[in-house]
mmCIF file of C-alpha atoms in Angstrom:
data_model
loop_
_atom_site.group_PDB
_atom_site.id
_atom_site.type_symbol
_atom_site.label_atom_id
_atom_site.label_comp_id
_atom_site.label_asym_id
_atom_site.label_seq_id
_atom_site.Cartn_x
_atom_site.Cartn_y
_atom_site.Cartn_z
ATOM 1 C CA UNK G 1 0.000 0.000 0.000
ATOM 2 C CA UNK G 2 1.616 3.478 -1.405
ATOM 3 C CA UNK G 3 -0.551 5.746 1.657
ATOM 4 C CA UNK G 4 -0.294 9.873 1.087
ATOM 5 C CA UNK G 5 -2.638 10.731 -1.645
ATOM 6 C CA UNK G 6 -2.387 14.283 -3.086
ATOM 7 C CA UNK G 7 -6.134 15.311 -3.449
ATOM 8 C CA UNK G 8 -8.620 13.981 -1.606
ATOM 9 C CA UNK G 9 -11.343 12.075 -3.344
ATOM 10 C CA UNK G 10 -14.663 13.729 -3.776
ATOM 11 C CA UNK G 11 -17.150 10.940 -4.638
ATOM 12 C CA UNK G 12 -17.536 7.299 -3.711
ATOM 13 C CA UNK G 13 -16.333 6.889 -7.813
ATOM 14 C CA UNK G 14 -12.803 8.690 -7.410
ATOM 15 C CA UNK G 15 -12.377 6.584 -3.905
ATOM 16 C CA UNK G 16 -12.293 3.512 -5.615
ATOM 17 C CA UNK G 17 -10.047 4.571 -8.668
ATOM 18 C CA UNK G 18 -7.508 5.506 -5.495
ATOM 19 C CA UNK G 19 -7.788 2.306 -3.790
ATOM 20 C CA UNK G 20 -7.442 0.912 -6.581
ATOM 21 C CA UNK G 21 -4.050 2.409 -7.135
ATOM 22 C CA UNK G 22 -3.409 2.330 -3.588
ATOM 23 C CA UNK G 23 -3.828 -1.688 -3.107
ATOM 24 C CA UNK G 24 -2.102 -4.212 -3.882
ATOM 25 C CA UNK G 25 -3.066 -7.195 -5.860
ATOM 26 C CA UNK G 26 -2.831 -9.807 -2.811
ATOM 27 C CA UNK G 27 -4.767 -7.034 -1.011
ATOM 28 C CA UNK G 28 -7.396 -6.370 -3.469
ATOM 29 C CA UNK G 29 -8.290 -10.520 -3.243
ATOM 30 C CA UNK G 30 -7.873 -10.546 0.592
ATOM 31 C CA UNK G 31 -10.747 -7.925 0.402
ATOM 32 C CA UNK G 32 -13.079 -9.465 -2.398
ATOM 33 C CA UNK G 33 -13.114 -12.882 -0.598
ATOM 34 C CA UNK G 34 -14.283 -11.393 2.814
ATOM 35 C CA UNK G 35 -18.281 -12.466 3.441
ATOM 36 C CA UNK G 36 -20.494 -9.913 3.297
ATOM 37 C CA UNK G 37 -21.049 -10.633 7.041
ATOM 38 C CA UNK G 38 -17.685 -10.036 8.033
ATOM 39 C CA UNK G 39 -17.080 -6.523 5.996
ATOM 40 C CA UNK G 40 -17.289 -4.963 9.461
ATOM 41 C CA UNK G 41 -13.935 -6.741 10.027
ATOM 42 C CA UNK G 42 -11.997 -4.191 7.559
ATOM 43 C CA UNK G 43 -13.058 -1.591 9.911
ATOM 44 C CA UNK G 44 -9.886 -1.219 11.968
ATOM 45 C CA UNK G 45 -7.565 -1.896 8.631
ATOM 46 C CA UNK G 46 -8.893 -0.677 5.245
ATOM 47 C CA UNK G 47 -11.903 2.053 7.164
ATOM 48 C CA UNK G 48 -8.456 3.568 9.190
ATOM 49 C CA UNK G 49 -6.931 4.015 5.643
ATOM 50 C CA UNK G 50 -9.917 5.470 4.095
ATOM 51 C CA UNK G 51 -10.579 7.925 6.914
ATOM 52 C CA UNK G 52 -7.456 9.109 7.068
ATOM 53 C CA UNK G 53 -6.026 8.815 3.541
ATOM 54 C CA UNK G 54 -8.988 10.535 2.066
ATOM 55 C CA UNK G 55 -9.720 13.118 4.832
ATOM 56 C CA UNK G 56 -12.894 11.337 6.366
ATOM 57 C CA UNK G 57 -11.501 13.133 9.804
ATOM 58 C CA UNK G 58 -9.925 16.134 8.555
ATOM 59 C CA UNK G 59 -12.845 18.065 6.696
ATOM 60 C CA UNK G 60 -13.540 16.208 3.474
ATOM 61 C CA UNK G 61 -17.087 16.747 3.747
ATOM 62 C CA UNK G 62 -17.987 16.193 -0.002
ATOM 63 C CA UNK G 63 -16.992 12.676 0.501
ATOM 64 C CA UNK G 64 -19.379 12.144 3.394
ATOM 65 C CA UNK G 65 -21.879 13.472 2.201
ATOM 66 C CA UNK G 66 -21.549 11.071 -1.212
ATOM 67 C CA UNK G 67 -21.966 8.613 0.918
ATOM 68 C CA UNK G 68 -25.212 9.445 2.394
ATOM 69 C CA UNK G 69 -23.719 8.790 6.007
ATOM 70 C CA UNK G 70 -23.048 11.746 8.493
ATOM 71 C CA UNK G 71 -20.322 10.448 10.139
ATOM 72 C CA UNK G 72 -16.524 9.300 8.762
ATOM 73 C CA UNK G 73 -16.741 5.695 10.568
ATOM 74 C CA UNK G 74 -20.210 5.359 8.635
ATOM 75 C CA UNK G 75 -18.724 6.572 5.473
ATOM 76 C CA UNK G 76 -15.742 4.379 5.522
ATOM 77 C CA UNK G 77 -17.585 1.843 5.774
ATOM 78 C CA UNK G 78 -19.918 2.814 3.048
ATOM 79 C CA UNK G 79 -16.761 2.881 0.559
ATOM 80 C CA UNK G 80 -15.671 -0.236 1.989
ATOM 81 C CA UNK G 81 -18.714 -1.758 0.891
ATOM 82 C CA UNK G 82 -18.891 0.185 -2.381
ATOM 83 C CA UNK G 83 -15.207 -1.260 -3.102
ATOM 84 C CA UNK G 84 -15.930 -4.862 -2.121
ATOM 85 C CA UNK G 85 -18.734 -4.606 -4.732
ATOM 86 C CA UNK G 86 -16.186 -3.012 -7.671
ATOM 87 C CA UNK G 87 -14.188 -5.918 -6.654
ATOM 88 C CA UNK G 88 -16.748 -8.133 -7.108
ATOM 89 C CA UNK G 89 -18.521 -7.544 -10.238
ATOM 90 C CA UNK G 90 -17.963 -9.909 -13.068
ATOM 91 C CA UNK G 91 -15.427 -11.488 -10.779
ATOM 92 C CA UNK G 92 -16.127 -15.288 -10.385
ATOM 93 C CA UNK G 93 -15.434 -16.225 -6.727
ATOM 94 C CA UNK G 94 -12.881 -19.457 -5.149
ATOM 95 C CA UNK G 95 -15.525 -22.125 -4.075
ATOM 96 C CA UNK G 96 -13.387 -23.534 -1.570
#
């Protein structure tokens, strides 16, 4: 993970371009194979990123309110979920 972005995202779109970039490939399938259940899990890892990286806690307002949430732990987890989804789509999944 490459952390200090140099504009903060302003949509839940631009946020996942960034992680994208940001993540690594071992990363990006760590997340996809989580259970939907257990997204709550990245909380402490990935949402810590998110809030920080992309100002969740230091103003970045726009991004919040993208998200529909009113708070930056609510948010984060709001991209999370919109990223596990992007890393999801067309993707076929391990059955084991």
């Amino acid at each position: 993970m490459k952390p200090k972005i140099k504009r903060w995202p302003a949509n839940i779109a631009e946020a996942i371009r960034i992680l994208d970039l940001l993540l690594s490939d071992e990363e990006k399938f760590a997340i996809r194979i989580v259970p939907l259940s257990n997204l709550k899990l990245l909380h402490a890892s990935l949402g810590r990123l998110i809030r920080n990286e992309f100002g969740l806690v230091a103003g970045n307002d726009e991004l919040i309110t993208t998200t529909l949430e009113i708070d930056p732990d609510l948010a984060s987890m709001t991209i999370i979920r919109e990223y596990w989804d992007h890393l999801r789509a067309g993707q076929s999944m391990p059955t084991h």
